[in-house]
Tab-separated table of C-alpha atoms and ligand atoms in Angstrom:
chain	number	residue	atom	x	y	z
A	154	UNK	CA	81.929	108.359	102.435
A	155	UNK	CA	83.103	108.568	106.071
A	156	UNK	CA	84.516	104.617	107.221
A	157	UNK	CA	86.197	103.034	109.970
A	158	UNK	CA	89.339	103.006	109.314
A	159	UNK	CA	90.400	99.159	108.192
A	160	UNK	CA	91.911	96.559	110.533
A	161	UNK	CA	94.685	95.552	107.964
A	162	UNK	CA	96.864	96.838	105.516
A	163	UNK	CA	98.404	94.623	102.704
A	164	UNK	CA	101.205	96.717	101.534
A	165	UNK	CA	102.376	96.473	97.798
A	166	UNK	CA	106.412	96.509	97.869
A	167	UNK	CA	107.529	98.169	94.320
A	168	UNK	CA	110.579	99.362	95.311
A	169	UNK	CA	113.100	97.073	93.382
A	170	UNK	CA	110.762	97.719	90.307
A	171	UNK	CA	109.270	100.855	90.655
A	172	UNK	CA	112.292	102.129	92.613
A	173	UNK	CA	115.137	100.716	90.799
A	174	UNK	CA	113.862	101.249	87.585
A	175	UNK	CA	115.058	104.887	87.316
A	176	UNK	CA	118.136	104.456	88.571
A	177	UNK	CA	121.199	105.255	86.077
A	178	UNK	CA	123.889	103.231	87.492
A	179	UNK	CA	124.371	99.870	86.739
A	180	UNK	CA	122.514	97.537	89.264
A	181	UNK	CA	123.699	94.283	89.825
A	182	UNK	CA	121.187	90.551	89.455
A	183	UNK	CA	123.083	89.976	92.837
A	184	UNK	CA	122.032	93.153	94.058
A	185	UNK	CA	118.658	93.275	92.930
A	186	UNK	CA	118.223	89.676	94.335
A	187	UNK	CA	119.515	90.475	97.772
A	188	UNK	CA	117.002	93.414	98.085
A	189	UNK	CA	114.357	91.270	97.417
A	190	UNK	CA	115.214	88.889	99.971
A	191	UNK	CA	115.457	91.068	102.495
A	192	UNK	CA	112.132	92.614	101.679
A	193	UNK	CA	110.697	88.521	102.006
A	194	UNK	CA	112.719	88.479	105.599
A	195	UNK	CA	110.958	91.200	106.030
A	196	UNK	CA	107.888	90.072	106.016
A	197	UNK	CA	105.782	91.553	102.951
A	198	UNK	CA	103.446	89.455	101.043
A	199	UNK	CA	103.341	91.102	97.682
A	200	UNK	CA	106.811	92.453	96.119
A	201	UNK	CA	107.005	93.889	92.755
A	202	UNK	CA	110.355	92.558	91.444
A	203	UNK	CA	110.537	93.495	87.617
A	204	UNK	CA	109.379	94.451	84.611
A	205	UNK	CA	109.116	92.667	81.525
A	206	UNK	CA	109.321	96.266	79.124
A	207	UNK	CA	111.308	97.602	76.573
A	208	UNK	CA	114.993	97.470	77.420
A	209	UNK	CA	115.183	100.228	75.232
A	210	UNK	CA	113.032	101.920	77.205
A	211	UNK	CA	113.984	101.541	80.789
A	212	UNK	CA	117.362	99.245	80.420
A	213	UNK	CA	117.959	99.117	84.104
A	214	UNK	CA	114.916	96.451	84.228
A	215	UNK	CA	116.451	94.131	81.491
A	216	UNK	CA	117.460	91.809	83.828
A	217	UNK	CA	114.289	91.004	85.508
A	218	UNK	CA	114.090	87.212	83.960
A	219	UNK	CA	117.637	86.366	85.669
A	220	UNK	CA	116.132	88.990	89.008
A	221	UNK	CA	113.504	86.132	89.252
A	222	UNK	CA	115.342	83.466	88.783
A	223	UNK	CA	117.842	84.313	91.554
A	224	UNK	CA	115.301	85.232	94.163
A	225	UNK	CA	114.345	83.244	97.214
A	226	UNK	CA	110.405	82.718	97.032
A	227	UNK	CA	108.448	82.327	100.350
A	228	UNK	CA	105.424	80.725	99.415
A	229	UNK	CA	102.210	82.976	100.200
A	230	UNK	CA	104.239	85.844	98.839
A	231	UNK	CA	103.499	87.313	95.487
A	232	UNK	CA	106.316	87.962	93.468
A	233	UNK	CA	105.216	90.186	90.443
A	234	UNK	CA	105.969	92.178	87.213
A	235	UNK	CA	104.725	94.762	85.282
A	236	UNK	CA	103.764	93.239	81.533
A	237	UNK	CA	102.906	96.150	79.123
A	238	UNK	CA	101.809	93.739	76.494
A	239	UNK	CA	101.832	90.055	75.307
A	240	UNK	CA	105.347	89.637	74.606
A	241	UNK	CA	105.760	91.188	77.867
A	242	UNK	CA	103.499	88.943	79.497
A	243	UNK	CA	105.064	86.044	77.834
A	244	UNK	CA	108.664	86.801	78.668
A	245	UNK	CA	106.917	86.856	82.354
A	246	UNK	CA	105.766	83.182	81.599
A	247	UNK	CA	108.702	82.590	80.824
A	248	UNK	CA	110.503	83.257	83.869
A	249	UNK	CA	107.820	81.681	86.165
A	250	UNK	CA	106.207	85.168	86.859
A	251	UNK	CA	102.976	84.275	88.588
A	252	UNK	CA	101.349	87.457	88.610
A	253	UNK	CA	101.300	90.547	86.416
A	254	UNK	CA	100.535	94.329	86.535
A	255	UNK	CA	99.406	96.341	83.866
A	256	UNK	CA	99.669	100.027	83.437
A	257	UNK	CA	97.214	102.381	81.651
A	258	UNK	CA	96.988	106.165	82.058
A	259	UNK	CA	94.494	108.534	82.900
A	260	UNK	CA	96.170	111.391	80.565
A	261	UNK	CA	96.674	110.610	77.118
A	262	UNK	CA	100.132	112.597	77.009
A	263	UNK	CA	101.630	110.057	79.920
A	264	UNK	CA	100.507	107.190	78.188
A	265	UNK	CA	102.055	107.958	74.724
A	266	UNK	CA	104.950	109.451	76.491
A	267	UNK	CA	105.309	105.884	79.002
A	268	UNK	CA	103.661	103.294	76.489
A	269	UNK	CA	103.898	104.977	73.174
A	270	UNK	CA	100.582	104.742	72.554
A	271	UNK	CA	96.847	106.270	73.069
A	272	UNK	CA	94.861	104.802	76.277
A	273	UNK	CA	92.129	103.242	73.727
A	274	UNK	CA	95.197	101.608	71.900
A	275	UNK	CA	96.801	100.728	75.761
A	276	UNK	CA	93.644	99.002	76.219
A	277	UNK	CA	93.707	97.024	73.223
A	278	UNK	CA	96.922	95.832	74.089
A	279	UNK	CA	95.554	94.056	77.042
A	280	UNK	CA	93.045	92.280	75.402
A	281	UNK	CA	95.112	89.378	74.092
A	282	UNK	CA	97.678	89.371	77.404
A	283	UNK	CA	94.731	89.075	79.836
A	284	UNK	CA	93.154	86.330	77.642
A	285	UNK	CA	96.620	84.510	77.907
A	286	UNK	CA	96.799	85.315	81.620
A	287	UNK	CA	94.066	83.688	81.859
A	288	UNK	CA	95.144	80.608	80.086
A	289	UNK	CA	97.452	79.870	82.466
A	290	UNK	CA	95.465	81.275	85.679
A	291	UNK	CA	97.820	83.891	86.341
A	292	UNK	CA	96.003	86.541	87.890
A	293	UNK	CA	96.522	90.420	86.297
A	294	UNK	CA	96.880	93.748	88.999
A	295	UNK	CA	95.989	96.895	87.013
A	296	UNK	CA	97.007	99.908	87.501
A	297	UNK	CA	95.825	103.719	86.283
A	298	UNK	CA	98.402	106.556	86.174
A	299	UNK	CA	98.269	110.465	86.657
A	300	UNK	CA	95.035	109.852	88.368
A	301	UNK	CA	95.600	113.111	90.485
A	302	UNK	CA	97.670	115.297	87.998
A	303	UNK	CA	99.585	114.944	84.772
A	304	UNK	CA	102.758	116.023	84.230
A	305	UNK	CA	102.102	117.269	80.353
A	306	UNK	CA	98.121	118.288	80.919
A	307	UNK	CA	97.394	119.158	84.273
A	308	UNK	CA	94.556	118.271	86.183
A	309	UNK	CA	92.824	115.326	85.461
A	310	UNK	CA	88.941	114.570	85.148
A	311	UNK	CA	87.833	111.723	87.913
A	312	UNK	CA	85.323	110.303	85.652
A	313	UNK	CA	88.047	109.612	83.609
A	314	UNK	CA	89.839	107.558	85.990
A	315	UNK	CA	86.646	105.964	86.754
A	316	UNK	CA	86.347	104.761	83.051
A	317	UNK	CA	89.696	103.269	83.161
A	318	UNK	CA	89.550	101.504	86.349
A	319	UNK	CA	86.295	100.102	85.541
A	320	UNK	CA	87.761	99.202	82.007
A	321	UNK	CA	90.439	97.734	83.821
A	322	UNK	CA	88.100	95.582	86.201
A	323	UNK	CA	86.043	94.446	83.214
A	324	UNK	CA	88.972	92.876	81.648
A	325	UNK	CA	90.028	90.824	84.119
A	326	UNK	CA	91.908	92.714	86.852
A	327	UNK	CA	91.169	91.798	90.306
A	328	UNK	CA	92.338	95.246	91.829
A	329	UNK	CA	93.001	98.123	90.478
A	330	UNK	CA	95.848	100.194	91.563
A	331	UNK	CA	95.502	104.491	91.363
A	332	UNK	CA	98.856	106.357	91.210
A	333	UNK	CA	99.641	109.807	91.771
A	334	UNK	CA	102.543	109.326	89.280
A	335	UNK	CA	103.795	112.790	90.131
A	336	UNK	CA	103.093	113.053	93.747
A	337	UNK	CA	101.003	116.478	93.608
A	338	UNK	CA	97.789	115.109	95.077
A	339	UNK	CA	96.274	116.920	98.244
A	340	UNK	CA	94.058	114.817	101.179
A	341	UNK	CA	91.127	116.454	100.056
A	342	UNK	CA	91.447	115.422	96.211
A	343	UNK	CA	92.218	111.834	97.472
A	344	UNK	CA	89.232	111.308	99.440
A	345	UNK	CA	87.327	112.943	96.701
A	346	UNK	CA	88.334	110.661	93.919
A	347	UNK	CA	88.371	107.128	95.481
A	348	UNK	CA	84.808	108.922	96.984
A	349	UNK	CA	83.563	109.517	93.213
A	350	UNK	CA	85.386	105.968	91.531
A	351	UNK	CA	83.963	104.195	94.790
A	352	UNK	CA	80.475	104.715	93.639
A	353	UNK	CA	80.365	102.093	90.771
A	354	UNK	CA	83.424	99.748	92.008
A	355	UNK	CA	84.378	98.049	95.195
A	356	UNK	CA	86.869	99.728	97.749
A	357	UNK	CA	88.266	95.818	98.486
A	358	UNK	CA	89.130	95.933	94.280
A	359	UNK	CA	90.827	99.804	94.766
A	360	UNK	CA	94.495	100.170	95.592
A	361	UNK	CA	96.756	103.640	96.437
A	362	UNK	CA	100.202	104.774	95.152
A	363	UNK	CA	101.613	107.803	95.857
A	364	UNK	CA	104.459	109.080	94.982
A	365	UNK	CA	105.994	111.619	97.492
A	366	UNK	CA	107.168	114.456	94.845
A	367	UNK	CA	105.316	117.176	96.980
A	368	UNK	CA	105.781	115.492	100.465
A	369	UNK	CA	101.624	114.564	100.500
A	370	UNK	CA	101.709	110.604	100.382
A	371	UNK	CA	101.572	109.687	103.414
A	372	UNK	CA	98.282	111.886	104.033
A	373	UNK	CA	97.052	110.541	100.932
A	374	UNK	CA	97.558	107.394	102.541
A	375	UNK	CA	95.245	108.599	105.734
A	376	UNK	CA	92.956	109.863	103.267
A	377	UNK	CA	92.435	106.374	101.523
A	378	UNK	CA	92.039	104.750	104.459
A	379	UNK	CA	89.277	107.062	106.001
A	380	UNK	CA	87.914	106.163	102.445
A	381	UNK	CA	88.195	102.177	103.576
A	382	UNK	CA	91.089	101.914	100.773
A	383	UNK	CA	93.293	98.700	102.587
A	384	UNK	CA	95.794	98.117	99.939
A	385	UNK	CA	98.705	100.710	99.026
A	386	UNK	CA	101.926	100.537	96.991
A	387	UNK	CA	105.235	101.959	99.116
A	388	UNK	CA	108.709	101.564	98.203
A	389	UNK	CA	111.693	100.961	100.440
A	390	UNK	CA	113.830	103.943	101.510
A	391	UNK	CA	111.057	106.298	98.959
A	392	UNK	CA	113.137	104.602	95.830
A	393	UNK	CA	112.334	105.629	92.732
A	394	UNK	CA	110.638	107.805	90.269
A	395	UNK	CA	108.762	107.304	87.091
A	396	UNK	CA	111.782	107.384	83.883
A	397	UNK	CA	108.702	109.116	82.120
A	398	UNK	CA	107.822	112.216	84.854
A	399	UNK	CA	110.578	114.280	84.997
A	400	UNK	CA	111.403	115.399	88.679
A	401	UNK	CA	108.656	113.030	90.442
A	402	UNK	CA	110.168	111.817	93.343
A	403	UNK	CA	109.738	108.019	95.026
A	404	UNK	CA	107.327	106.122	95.846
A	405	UNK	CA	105.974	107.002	99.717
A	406	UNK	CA	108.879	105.029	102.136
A	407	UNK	CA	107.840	101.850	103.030
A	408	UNK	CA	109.106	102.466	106.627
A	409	UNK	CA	107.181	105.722	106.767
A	410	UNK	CA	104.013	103.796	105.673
A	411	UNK	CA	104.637	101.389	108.799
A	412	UNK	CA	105.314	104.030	111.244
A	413	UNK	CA	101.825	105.617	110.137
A	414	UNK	CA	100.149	102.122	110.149
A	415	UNK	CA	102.027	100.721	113.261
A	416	UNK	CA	100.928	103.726	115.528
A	417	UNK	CA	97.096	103.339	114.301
A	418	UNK	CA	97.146	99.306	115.228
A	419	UNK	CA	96.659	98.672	111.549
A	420	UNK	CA	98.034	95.434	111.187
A	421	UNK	CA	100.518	94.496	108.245
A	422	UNK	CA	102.519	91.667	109.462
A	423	UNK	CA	105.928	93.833	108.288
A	424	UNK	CA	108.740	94.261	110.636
A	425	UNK	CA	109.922	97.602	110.371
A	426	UNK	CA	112.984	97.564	111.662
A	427	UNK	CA	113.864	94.654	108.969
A	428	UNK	CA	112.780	97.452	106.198
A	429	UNK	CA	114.565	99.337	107.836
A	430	UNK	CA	117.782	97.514	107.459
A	431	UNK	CA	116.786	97.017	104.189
A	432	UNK	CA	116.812	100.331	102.894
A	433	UNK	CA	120.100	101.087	104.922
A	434	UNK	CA	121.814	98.292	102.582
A	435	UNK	CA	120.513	99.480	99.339
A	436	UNK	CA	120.841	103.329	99.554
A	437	UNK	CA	124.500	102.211	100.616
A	438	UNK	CA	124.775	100.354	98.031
A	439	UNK	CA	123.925	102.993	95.707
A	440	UNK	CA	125.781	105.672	97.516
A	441	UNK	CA	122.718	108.048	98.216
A	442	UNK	CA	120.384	109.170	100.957
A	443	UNK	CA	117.653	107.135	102.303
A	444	UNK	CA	114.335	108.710	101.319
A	445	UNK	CA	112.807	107.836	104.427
A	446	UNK	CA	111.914	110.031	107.378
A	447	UNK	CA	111.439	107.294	109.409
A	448	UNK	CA	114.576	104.814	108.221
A	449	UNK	CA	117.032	108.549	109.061
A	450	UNK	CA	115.426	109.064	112.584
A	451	UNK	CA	115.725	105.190	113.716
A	452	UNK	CA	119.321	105.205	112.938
A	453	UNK	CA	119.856	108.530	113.772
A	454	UNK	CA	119.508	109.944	117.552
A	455	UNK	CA	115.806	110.363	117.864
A	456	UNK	CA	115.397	106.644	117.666
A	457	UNK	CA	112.011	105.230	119.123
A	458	UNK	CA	110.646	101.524	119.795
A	459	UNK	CA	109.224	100.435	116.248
A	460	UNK	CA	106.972	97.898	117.534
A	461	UNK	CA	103.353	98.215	117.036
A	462	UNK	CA	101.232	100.014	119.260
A	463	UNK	CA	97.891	99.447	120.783
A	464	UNK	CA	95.014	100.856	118.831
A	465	UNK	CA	93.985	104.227	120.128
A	466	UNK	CA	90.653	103.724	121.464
B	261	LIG	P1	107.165	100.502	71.200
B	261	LIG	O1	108.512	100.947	70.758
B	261	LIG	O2	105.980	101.281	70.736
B	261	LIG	O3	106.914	98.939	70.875
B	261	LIG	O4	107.170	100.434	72.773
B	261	LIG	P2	106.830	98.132	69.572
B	261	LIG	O5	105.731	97.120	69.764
B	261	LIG	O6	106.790	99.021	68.368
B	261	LIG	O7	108.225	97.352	69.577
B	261	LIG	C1	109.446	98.050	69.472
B	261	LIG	C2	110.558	97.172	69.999
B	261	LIG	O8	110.331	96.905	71.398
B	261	LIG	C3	110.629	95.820	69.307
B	261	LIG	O9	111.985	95.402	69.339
B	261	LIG	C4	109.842	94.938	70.238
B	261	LIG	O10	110.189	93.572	70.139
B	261	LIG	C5	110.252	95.465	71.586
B	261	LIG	P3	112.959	95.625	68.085
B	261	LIG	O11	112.291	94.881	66.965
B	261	LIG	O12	113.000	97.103	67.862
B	261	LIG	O13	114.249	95.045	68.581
B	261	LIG	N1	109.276	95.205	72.643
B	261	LIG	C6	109.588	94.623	73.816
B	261	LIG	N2	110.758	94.183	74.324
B	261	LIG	C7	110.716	93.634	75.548
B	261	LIG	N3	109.594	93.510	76.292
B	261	LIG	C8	108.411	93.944	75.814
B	261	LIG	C9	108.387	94.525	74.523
B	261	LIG	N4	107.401	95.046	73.777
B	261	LIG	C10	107.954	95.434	72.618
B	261	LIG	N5	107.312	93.821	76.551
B	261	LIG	C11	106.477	99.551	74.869
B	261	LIG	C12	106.028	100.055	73.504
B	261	LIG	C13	105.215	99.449	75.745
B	261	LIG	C14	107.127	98.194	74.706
B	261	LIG	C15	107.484	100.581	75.463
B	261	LIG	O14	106.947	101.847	75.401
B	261	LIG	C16	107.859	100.250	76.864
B	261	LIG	O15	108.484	99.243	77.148
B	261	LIG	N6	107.480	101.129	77.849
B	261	LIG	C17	107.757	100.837	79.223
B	261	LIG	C18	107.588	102.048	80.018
B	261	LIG	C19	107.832	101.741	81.480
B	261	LIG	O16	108.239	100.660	81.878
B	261	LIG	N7	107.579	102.786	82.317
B	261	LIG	C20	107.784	102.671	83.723
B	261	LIG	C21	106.795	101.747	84.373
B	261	LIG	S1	105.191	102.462	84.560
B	261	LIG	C22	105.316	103.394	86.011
B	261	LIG	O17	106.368	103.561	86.567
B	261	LIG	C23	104.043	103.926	86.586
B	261	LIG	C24	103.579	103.127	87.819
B	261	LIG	O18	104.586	103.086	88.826
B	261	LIG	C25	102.327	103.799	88.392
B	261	LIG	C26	102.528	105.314	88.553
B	261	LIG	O19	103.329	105.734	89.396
B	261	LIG	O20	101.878	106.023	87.789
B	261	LIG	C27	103.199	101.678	87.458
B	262	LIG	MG1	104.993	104.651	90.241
């Protein structure tokens, strides 16, 4: 279906979750915290900050509890976590968590190989977490991975994804979130599938997350948007990975995902050159290169003005 393209954006931050989470080196609470902070300075409204998982599993998220309990938080920003089942939801509790994310798969080899367990079982898991969630009126983000590839079985049906999401909805999700966990979605398959899972469920419940293994996010991100998709994940500086995809690159920049947005007039309310500065401090930090296109040519010499532009009539 062919929309205008939306007005506003509301940009999901994942980067110290989904972005930290695969790195090996120790990360410090301090760290963590100051990343966060500067993403609130910043000006985004929703920031995933942790994970309430196995430390077995992905140890560089065990500190998430003490992560919260450092951070500054601006009220009318959403600070959330990803809670893969009730214990995870109650550690969450907890630590004040206000809102959660859950994370099913479209493939069943991703979700044994990310959750240990079958998508039915996945499912099942959420039953008693979203009940509690309830409870205490703590609203749940879903999300649905491999939705454009898996990285064990290949192509993936749409209908599929369409069960899950809807699944998803029916359980008590207000949005559901579709990630390109490996990044090897096209334009044309995007449209296509938020075209076919569009049919039975809202656009305004549908969220995008692309990761940018084969450099196609942010044309994904176009693509969603001609498909009246206004909600997509980014992470600062293209942190990140999935500790369960092997060789899947970051999330889509969050910079990058401004310099697209700022030059259509979409608003966001996000100062870019604040992510900017952002991602500058915590790919020094951890001694690599920023992942984003945009962050390297504003402090490089091909710097332009950041500031939003006029809608293109
Ligand atoms: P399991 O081993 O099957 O769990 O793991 P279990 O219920 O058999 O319990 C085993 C042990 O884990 C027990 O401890 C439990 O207490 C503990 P033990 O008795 O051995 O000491 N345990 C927990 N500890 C802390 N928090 C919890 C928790 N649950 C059980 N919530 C489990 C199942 C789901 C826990 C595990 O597989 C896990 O933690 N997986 C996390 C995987 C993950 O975080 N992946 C990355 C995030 S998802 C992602 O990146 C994709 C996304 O970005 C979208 C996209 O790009 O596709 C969202
Ligand atoms: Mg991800």
């Amino acid at each position: 279906m062919n929309q205008s393209l939306p007005t506003q954006v509301r940009l999901v931050e994942v980067g110290p979750r989904d972005g930290l989470q695969n790195e090996k080196q120790p990360i410090s609470v301090a760290d963590k915290v100051r990343l966060v902070d500067d993403l609130t300075d910043a000006g985004l409204r929703y920031i995933e900050v942790g994970s309430f998982v196995s430390p077995k599993w992905v140890p560089q998220m065990a500190g998430s509890a003490e992560v919260f309990a450092g951070i500054r938080q601006r009220p009318g920003v959403i600070y959330a976590a990803l809670a893969p089942n009730l214990k995870g939801l109650d550690a969450a509790l907890a630590a004040g968590v206000k809102e959660v994310a859950v994370f099913a798969a479209a493939s069943e080899s991703f979700s044994q190989k990310n959750i240990n367990c079958s998508i039915a079982e996945s499912l099942a898991r959420f039953a008693p977490l979203m009940q509690q969630a309830q409870r205490h009126g703590m609203r749940v983000r879903g999300y649905v991975s491999c939705v454009l590839g898996c990285p064990y079985e290949g192509a993936v049906p749409p209908e599929q994804v369409a069960s899950i999401a809807t699944e998803l909805l029916s359980m008590g999700c207000y949005e559901v979130c579709l990630a390109d966990t490996i990044g090897v979605g096209t334009a044309g398959e995007t449209r296509s599938l938020f075209d076919f899972v569009g049919r039975d469920i809202s656009r305004q419940q549908l969220a995008g997350h692309f990761h940018d293994t084969y450099g196609q996010a942010l044309t994904n991100i176009y693509a969603g948007l001609l498909e009246g998709i206004s909600v997509f994940d980014s992470s600062v500086a293209g942190l990140g990975g999935c500790p369960y995809a092997a060789g899947a690159t970051g999330n889509v920049a969050t910079e990058d995902v401004l310099y697209l947005l700022n030059g259509l007039g979409i608003h966001t309310g996000v100062d870019l050159d604040q992510v900017i500065a952002a991602g500058q401090r915590i790919c020094t930090l951890l001694d690599k290169p920023n992942g984003s296109r945009v962050a390297r040519a504003s402090v490089g010499s091909v710097a332009v003005s950041s500031r939003p532009r006029r809608r293109p009539v």
